[in-house]
Amino acid sequence: MSEQQFSPGYLANQVNRLRKWSLNLAAIYLVILVLLDFVRFPADVITSVFTSRILLMILPLSAMMAAFYYQQKLSLSKPLVHKITFIGVSLIGIGHSEILLLAESSGVMFPKIGITIILIYSGMLLALPIKLATFSSLVIIAFTCYSYSLIGMDYKSILSYLSFYLMFSSCCIFSSMVSIKILKTNLNLIKDKDKLASTDELTGLKNRRHFYTHAENVYKQSTLENKNLALVIIDLDNFKAVNDALGHYMGDKVLVEVAEIINNNCRRAFDMAARIGGDEFVIMIYDSKTDYLKTMCESIILKVGQIAKTIKKEAPSINLGVSIGVAENKQGCSFPIKVLLDIADKSLYEIKANGKNNYNISNTRHFVQTDSPINILETI
Ligand SMILES: Nc1nc2c(ncn2[C@@H]2O[C@H](COP(=O)(O)OP(=O)(O)OP(=O)(O)O)[C@@H](O)[C@H]2O)c(=O)[nH]1
């Protein structure tokens, strides 16, 4: 699953889909109810019944569906969509009470708690956020009980209908809560699994596999937006000696501290640090500036130097250091990630060959003009 699917809007999208389907069901049942009206009601009241159905049920439900389906196109805010839904549900409740009164006055056998109306309500209640669904239920129940009292129903019957409506509404609201909870739990489980698969266990940085996927996406973004993109490869110097002299536990500790230094350089959304080998790391900097890259490399060398000083106290012969190779895609000059890594690697090995503990920044424009790019371009 891609990273984009886990964006903060992912859960909201899933919940929205669930709500859209609930509304679709409500709409289907409403059509059935309207068709039943033609069979049940005598000709003299059918016009009034049909008008009430259109004004108080079909139109509000259509407005609710339009708000849900065209939320983005119409730039409707979420609270506005919820308000439209709430008003829609309440109107539908009132509409049904109105038709109940019409049925009673014209002597039509009209089930007080019809299965179709229950299905319509459940569809709509599931389409609302929990608080609004609770509030709408109360509005609908109040109106229905009021209509019952208007047709002269005794209080015991009203009470039994009231308890039925309360049970039925709470059942819908509870199902809505449970489905959202299940969605949240599943999403968190998938997120945890994805995090484990993309993270380096020791340092907590992203691993090589995740880095490549992310880097390809950011590279596409940089070409679209015509932004600079820099890859910084960082390799510790003489790290093996730390392991050999002070043990793997100390070696691990050094790697964790270095990872923290490296990660602190990722300040913007597209930047990313990863561990791509034993003592090898990479940082990707989006919209990079060469001056910033220089300052960053100097700061990393300085901070790793402080770790080296602590190591030296315990093992004076160890010269821990860090070599850094940087490749920077300047605007209008876009080498793919693989080639950019190749260039950064070559820059790094120049430093390794020339005394270590330093950095080297290669602007990719430079490679087009000299002999070196011919080698690099052949690898494309
Ligand atoms: N403690 C520890 N060591 C590791 C880990 N992964 C790799 N290494 C060690 O890192 C060392 C890397 O060795 P080299 O590539 O020779 O690096 P170096 O000693 O820094 O040599 P230069 O890069 O040439 O300066 C090896 O000894 C690996 O065993 C790890 O997770 N923990």
Coordinates of C-alpha atoms and ligand atoms in Angstrom, one line a residue:
M1 CA 0.0 0.0 0.0
S2 CA 1.4 3.4 -0.9
E3 CA 2.2 6.1 1.6
Q4 CA -0.4 8.4 0.2
Q5 CA -3.2 6.0 1.2
F6 CA -2.1 6.5 4.9
S7 CA -2.4 10.2 4.7
P8 CA -4.6 11.9 7.4
G9 CA -7.5 12.0 5.0
Y10 CA -7.5 8.2 4.4
L11 CA -9.8 7.4 7.3
A12 CA -12.1 10.3 6.6
N13 CA -12.4 9.1 3.0
Q14 CA -13.3 5.6 4.1
V15 CA -15.9 6.9 6.6
N16 CA -17.3 9.2 3.8
R17 CA -17.7 6.2 1.5
L18 CA -19.6 4.3 4.2
R19 CA -21.9 7.3 4.7
K20 CA -22.5 7.7 0.9
W21 CA -23.6 4.1 0.7
S22 CA -25.9 4.5 3.7
L23 CA -27.5 7.5 1.9
N24 CA -27.8 5.5 -1.3
L25 CA -29.7 2.8 0.6
A26 CA -32.0 5.4 2.2
A27 CA -32.7 6.8 -1.3
I28 CA -33.6 3.4 -2.7
Y29 CA -36.0 2.8 0.2
L30 CA -37.6 6.2 -0.2
V31 CA -38.4 5.4 -3.8
I32 CA -40.0 2.2 -2.6
L33 CA -42.0 4.1 0.0
V34 CA -43.3 6.6 -2.6
L35 CA -44.3 3.8 -4.9
L36 CA -46.2 2.1 -2.0
D37 CA -48.0 5.5 -1.4
F38 CA -49.7 5.2 -4.9
V39 CA -51.1 1.7 -3.9
R40 CA -52.1 2.7 -0.3
F41 CA -53.6 6.2 -0.6
P42 CA -56.9 7.0 -2.2
A43 CA -56.9 9.4 -5.2
D44 CA -58.3 12.4 -3.1
V45 CA -55.2 12.6 -0.8
I46 CA -52.5 11.3 -3.1
T47 CA -51.6 14.8 -4.3
S48 CA -51.1 16.1 -0.7
V49 CA -49.1 12.9 0.2
F50 CA -47.0 13.2 -2.9
T51 CA -46.4 16.9 -2.3
S52 CA -45.3 16.2 1.3
R53 CA -43.0 13.4 0.1
I54 CA -41.4 15.6 -2.5
L55 CA -40.9 18.7 -0.3
L56 CA -40.2 17.1 3.0
M57 CA -38.5 13.9 2.0
I58 CA -37.2 13.6 -1.6
L59 CA -35.8 17.2 -1.8
P60 CA -34.0 17.1 1.5
L61 CA -32.6 13.6 0.7
S62 CA -31.4 14.9 -2.7
A63 CA -29.8 17.9 -1.1
M64 CA -28.0 15.6 1.3
M65 CA -26.8 13.4 -1.5
A66 CA -25.6 16.3 -3.6
A67 CA -23.7 17.7 -0.6
F68 CA -22.0 14.3 0.0
Y69 CA -21.2 13.6 -3.7
Y70 CA -20.2 17.1 -4.8
Q71 CA -18.6 18.2 -1.6
Q72 CA -15.2 18.8 -3.3
K73 CA -16.6 20.3 -6.6
L74 CA -18.8 22.7 -4.7
S75 CA -16.0 23.4 -2.1
L76 CA -18.4 22.7 0.7
S77 CA -16.8 22.5 4.2
K78 CA -17.4 19.4 6.3
P79 CA -19.5 21.2 8.9
L80 CA -21.7 22.6 6.2
V81 CA -22.3 19.1 4.7
H82 CA -23.2 17.9 8.2
K83 CA -25.6 20.8 8.7
I84 CA -27.3 20.1 5.4
T85 CA -27.6 16.4 6.4
F86 CA -28.9 17.2 9.8
I87 CA -31.6 19.6 8.4
G88 CA -32.4 17.0 5.7
V89 CA -32.9 14.2 8.3
S90 CA -35.0 16.4 10.5
L91 CA -37.2 17.5 7.6
I92 CA -37.7 13.9 6.5
G93 CA -38.8 13.0 10.1
I94 CA -41.3 15.9 10.0
G95 CA -42.4 14.8 6.5
H96 CA -43.2 11.3 7.6
S97 CA -45.2 12.6 10.6
E98 CA -47.1 14.8 8.3
I99 CA -48.0 11.9 6.0
L100 CA -49.0 9.8 9.1
L101 CA -51.5 12.6 10.0
L102 CA -52.8 12.6 6.4
A103 CA -53.2 8.8 6.5
E104 CA -55.1 9.0 9.8
S105 CA -57.4 11.8 8.6
S106 CA -58.3 9.9 5.4
G107 CA -58.8 6.6 7.2
V108 CA -55.9 4.8 5.4
M109 CA -54.4 1.8 7.1
F110 CA -50.9 3.1 7.6
P111 CA -48.4 1.2 9.7
K112 CA -47.1 3.5 12.4
I113 CA -43.7 1.9 12.4
G114 CA -43.3 0.8 8.8
I115 CA -40.2 -1.3 7.9
T116 CA -39.5 1.0 4.9
I117 CA -39.3 4.1 7.0
I118 CA -37.1 2.3 9.5
L119 CA -34.7 1.4 6.7
I120 CA -34.7 5.0 5.5
Y121 CA -34.0 6.4 8.9
S122 CA -31.2 3.9 9.5
G123 CA -29.6 4.8 6.2
M124 CA -29.7 8.5 7.1
L125 CA -28.6 8.1 10.7
L126 CA -25.6 6.0 9.6
A127 CA -24.7 8.9 7.2
L128 CA -24.3 11.4 10.0
P129 CA -21.5 11.9 12.5
I130 CA -22.4 10.3 15.9
K131 CA -23.4 13.6 17.7
L132 CA -25.6 14.9 14.9
A133 CA -27.2 11.4 14.4
T134 CA -28.1 11.5 18.1
F135 CA -29.5 15.0 17.9
S136 CA -31.5 14.2 14.7
S137 CA -33.0 11.1 16.2
L138 CA -34.2 13.1 19.1
V139 CA -35.8 15.7 16.8
I140 CA -37.5 13.0 14.7
I141 CA -38.7 11.1 17.8
A142 CA -40.1 14.4 19.3
F143 CA -42.0 15.2 16.1
T144 CA -43.3 11.7 15.6
C145 CA -44.6 11.5 19.2
Y146 CA -46.2 14.9 18.8
S147 CA -47.9 13.7 15.6
Y148 CA -49.2 10.6 17.5
S149 CA -50.6 12.9 20.2
L150 CA -52.3 15.0 17.6
I151 CA -54.1 12.0 16.2
G152 CA -55.3 11.2 19.7
M153 CA -53.1 8.2 20.5
D154 CA -53.2 7.3 24.2
Y155 CA -50.0 7.9 26.2
K156 CA -49.2 4.2 26.8
S157 CA -49.1 3.6 23.0
I158 CA -47.0 6.7 22.5
L159 CA -44.6 5.5 25.2
S160 CA -44.3 2.1 23.6
Y161 CA -43.5 3.7 20.2
L162 CA -41.1 6.1 21.9
S163 CA -39.2 3.3 23.5
F164 CA -39.1 1.5 20.1
Y165 CA -37.8 4.5 18.3
L166 CA -35.2 5.1 21.0
M167 CA -34.0 1.5 20.8
F168 CA -33.9 1.6 17.0
S169 CA -32.0 4.9 16.8
S170 CA -29.5 3.8 19.5
C171 CA -28.9 0.6 17.5
C172 CA -28.1 2.6 14.4
I173 CA -25.9 5.0 16.2
F174 CA -24.1 2.2 17.9
S175 CA -23.5 0.3 14.6
S176 CA -22.1 3.6 13.2
M177 CA -19.7 3.9 16.2
V178 CA -18.6 0.3 15.9
S179 CA -17.9 0.5 12.2
I180 CA -15.8 3.7 12.6
K181 CA -14.0 2.0 15.5
I182 CA -13.3 -1.1 13.4
L183 CA -12.0 1.1 10.5
K184 CA -9.7 3.0 12.9
T185 CA -8.3 -0.1 14.4
N186 CA -7.7 -1.7 11.0
L187 CA -6.0 1.4 9.7
N188 CA -3.7 1.6 12.8
L189 CA -2.8 -2.1 12.4
I190 CA -1.9 -1.6 8.7
K191 CA 0.0 1.6 9.6
D192 CA 2.0 -0.3 12.3
K193 CA 2.8 -3.1 9.8
D194 CA 3.9 -0.6 7.2
K195 CA 6.0 1.3 9.7
L196 CA 7.8 -1.9 10.7
A197 CA 8.4 -2.8 7.0
S198 CA 9.8 0.6 6.2
T199 CA 11.9 1.3 9.3
D200 CA 15.4 0.4 10.2
E201 CA 15.1 -1.4 13.5
L202 CA 18.3 -0.1 15.1
T203 CA 18.2 3.6 14.3
G204 CA 14.5 4.2 13.7
L205 CA 15.3 5.8 10.3
K206 CA 13.6 4.8 7.1
N207 CA 15.2 1.7 5.5
R208 CA 16.7 1.4 2.0
R209 CA 13.5 -0.1 0.4
H210 CA 11.3 2.7 1.7
F211 CA 13.9 5.4 0.8
Y212 CA 14.0 4.3 -2.9
T213 CA 10.2 4.4 -3.2
H214 CA 9.9 7.8 -1.5
A215 CA 12.9 9.2 -3.5
E216 CA 11.3 8.3 -6.9
N217 CA 8.1 10.1 -5.9
V218 CA 10.0 13.2 -4.7
Y219 CA 12.1 13.1 -7.8
K220 CA 8.9 13.3 -10.0
Q221 CA 7.6 16.1 -7.8
S222 CA 10.9 18.0 -8.3
T223 CA 10.7 17.7 -12.1
L224 CA 7.1 18.8 -12.1
E225 CA 7.8 21.8 -9.9
N226 CA 11.2 22.5 -11.4
K227 CA 12.9 22.4 -8.0
N228 CA 16.4 21.5 -6.9
L229 CA 16.9 18.0 -5.4
A230 CA 19.9 16.9 -3.5
L231 CA 21.0 13.4 -2.4
V232 CA 23.6 13.3 0.4
I233 CA 25.4 10.0 1.1
I234 CA 27.1 9.8 4.5
D235 CA 29.5 7.0 5.4
L236 CA 31.3 6.7 8.7
D237 CA 35.1 6.5 8.6
N238 CA 36.9 3.8 10.5
F239 CA 33.7 2.5 12.1
K240 CA 34.9 -1.1 11.9
A241 CA 37.6 -0.2 14.4
V242 CA 34.9 1.0 16.9
N243 CA 33.2 -2.4 16.7
D244 CA 36.6 -4.3 16.9
A245 CA 37.9 -2.3 19.9
L246 CA 34.8 -1.5 21.9
G247 CA 32.3 -4.1 20.8
H248 CA 29.1 -4.2 18.8
Y249 CA 27.1 -2.7 21.6
M250 CA 29.2 0.5 21.4
G251 CA 29.1 0.4 17.6
D252 CA 25.3 0.3 17.7
K253 CA 25.2 3.2 20.1
V254 CA 27.4 5.3 17.7
L255 CA 25.1 4.4 14.8
V256 CA 22.0 5.5 16.8
E257 CA 23.6 8.8 17.8
V258 CA 24.8 9.5 14.2
A259 CA 21.3 8.6 12.9
E260 CA 19.8 11.2 15.2
I261 CA 22.3 13.9 14.0
I262 CA 21.4 13.0 10.4
N263 CA 17.6 12.9 11.0
N264 CA 17.7 16.4 12.5
N265 CA 18.5 17.8 9.0
C266 CA 15.1 16.8 7.6
R267 CA 13.0 19.8 8.2
R268 CA 10.4 19.7 5.4
A269 CA 7.8 17.3 4.3
F270 CA 9.7 15.8 1.3
D271 CA 13.1 15.6 3.1
M272 CA 14.0 12.2 4.3
A273 CA 16.9 10.4 6.0
A274 CA 17.5 6.7 5.7
R275 CA 20.0 4.1 6.7
I276 CA 21.0 2.3 3.5
G277 CA 23.9 0.1 4.7
G278 CA 25.8 -0.8 7.9
D279 CA 27.4 2.6 8.5
E280 CA 26.0 4.3 5.4
F281 CA 23.1 6.8 5.4
V282 CA 21.4 9.0 2.9
I283 CA 19.5 12.3 3.2
M284 CA 17.3 13.7 0.5
I285 CA 16.8 17.4 0.5
Y286 CA 14.0 18.9 -1.6
D287 CA 14.3 22.4 -3.0
S288 CA 17.9 22.4 -1.9
K289 CA 20.2 25.4 -1.8
T290 CA 24.0 24.7 -2.2
D291 CA 24.8 27.0 0.7
Y292 CA 22.4 25.1 3.0
L293 CA 24.0 21.8 1.9
K294 CA 27.5 23.1 2.8
T295 CA 26.3 24.2 6.2
M296 CA 24.5 20.9 6.8
C297 CA 27.6 18.8 5.8
E298 CA 29.9 20.9 8.1
S299 CA 27.5 20.6 11.0
I300 CA 27.3 16.8 10.5
I301 CA 31.1 16.5 10.5
L302 CA 31.3 18.7 13.6
K303 CA 28.8 16.7 15.5
V304 CA 30.2 13.3 14.5
G305 CA 33.6 14.8 15.6
Q306 CA 32.1 15.2 19.1
I307 CA 31.1 11.5 19.2
A308 CA 34.7 10.7 17.9
K309 CA 36.2 12.6 20.9
T310 CA 34.2 10.4 23.4
I311 CA 35.3 7.3 21.5
K312 CA 39.0 8.5 21.6
K313 CA 38.9 8.7 25.4
E314 CA 38.2 5.0 25.5
A315 CA 40.3 3.9 22.4
P316 CA 42.8 6.6 21.5
S317 CA 43.9 4.9 18.3
I318 CA 40.4 5.1 16.7
N319 CA 39.9 8.1 14.3
L320 CA 36.1 7.9 13.8
G321 CA 34.9 10.4 11.3
V322 CA 32.4 10.9 8.5
S323 CA 32.7 11.3 4.7
I324 CA 29.9 12.9 2.8
G325 CA 29.2 12.9 -1.0
V326 CA 26.5 15.2 -2.3
A327 CA 24.8 15.2 -5.7
E328 CA 22.5 18.1 -6.5
N329 CA 20.0 18.2 -9.3
K330 CA 19.8 21.9 -10.2
Q331 CA 16.7 23.3 -11.8
G332 CA 16.4 22.3 -15.5
C333 CA 19.0 19.5 -15.0
S334 CA 17.3 16.3 -13.8
F335 CA 19.2 13.1 -13.4
P336 CA 17.1 10.2 -12.2
I337 CA 17.5 9.0 -8.6
K338 CA 19.8 6.0 -9.6
V339 CA 22.2 8.3 -11.4
L340 CA 22.0 10.9 -8.7
L341 CA 23.0 8.2 -6.2
D342 CA 25.9 7.2 -8.5
I343 CA 27.1 10.8 -8.6
A344 CA 26.8 11.2 -4.8
D345 CA 28.7 7.9 -4.4
K346 CA 31.5 9.0 -6.7
S347 CA 31.8 12.3 -4.7
L348 CA 31.9 10.3 -1.5
Y349 CA 34.7 8.0 -2.7
E350 CA 36.7 11.0 -3.8
I351 CA 36.6 12.1 -0.2
K352 CA 37.5 8.6 1.1
A353 CA 40.5 8.5 -1.3
N354 CA 41.6 11.9 -0.2
G355 CA 42.0 11.6 3.5
K356 CA 38.3 11.1 4.7
N357 CA 36.3 13.2 7.2
N358 CA 35.2 15.9 4.6
Y359 CA 32.5 16.6 2.1
N360 CA 32.2 17.0 -1.7
I361 CA 29.2 18.6 -3.4
S362 CA 28.6 17.8 -7.1
N363 CA 26.3 19.9 -9.1
T364 CA 24.9 17.7 -11.8
R365 CA 25.4 20.5 -14.4
H366 CA 29.1 20.0 -13.9
F367 CA 28.7 16.3 -15.0
V368 CA 27.2 17.2 -18.3
Q369 CA 30.2 19.4 -19.2
T370 CA 33.1 17.2 -18.1
D371 CA 34.3 13.7 -18.9
S372 CA 32.8 12.2 -15.8
P373 CA 29.2 12.3 -17.0
I374 CA 29.9 10.1 -19.9
N375 CA 30.5 7.2 -17.5
I376 CA 27.4 8.2 -15.5
L377 CA 25.2 8.7 -18.5
E378 CA 26.2 5.2 -19.8
T379 CA 24.7 3.7 -16.7
I380 CA 21.3 5.3 -17.3
Ligands
LIG1 N1 27.6 -2.3 15.5 C1 27.2 -2.5 14.3 N2 28.1 -2.7 13.3 C2 27.6 -2.8 12.0 C3 26.3 -2.9 11.7 N3 26.1 -3.0 10.4 C4 27.3 -3.1 9.9 N4 28.3 -2.9 10.8 C5 29.7 -2.9 10.7 O1 30.1 -1.8 10.1 C6 31.4 -2.0 9.6 C7 31.6 -1.3 8.3 O2 32.9 -1.5 7.9 P1 33.5 -0.8 6.7 O3 32.6 -0.7 5.5 O4 34.9 -1.4 6.4 O5 33.6 0.7 7.2 P2 34.8 1.5 7.9 O6 35.5 0.7 8.9 O7 34.1 2.7 8.4 O8 35.7 1.8 6.7 P3 35.8 3.1 5.8 O9 34.4 3.4 5.4 O10 36.7 2.8 4.7 O11 36.4 4.2 6.7 C8 31.6 -3.5 9.5 O12 32.5 -3.9 10.5 C9 30.2 -4.1 9.9 O13 30.3 -5.3 10.6 C10 25.3 -2.7 12.8 O14 24.1 -2.7 12.7 N5 25.9 -2.5 14.1

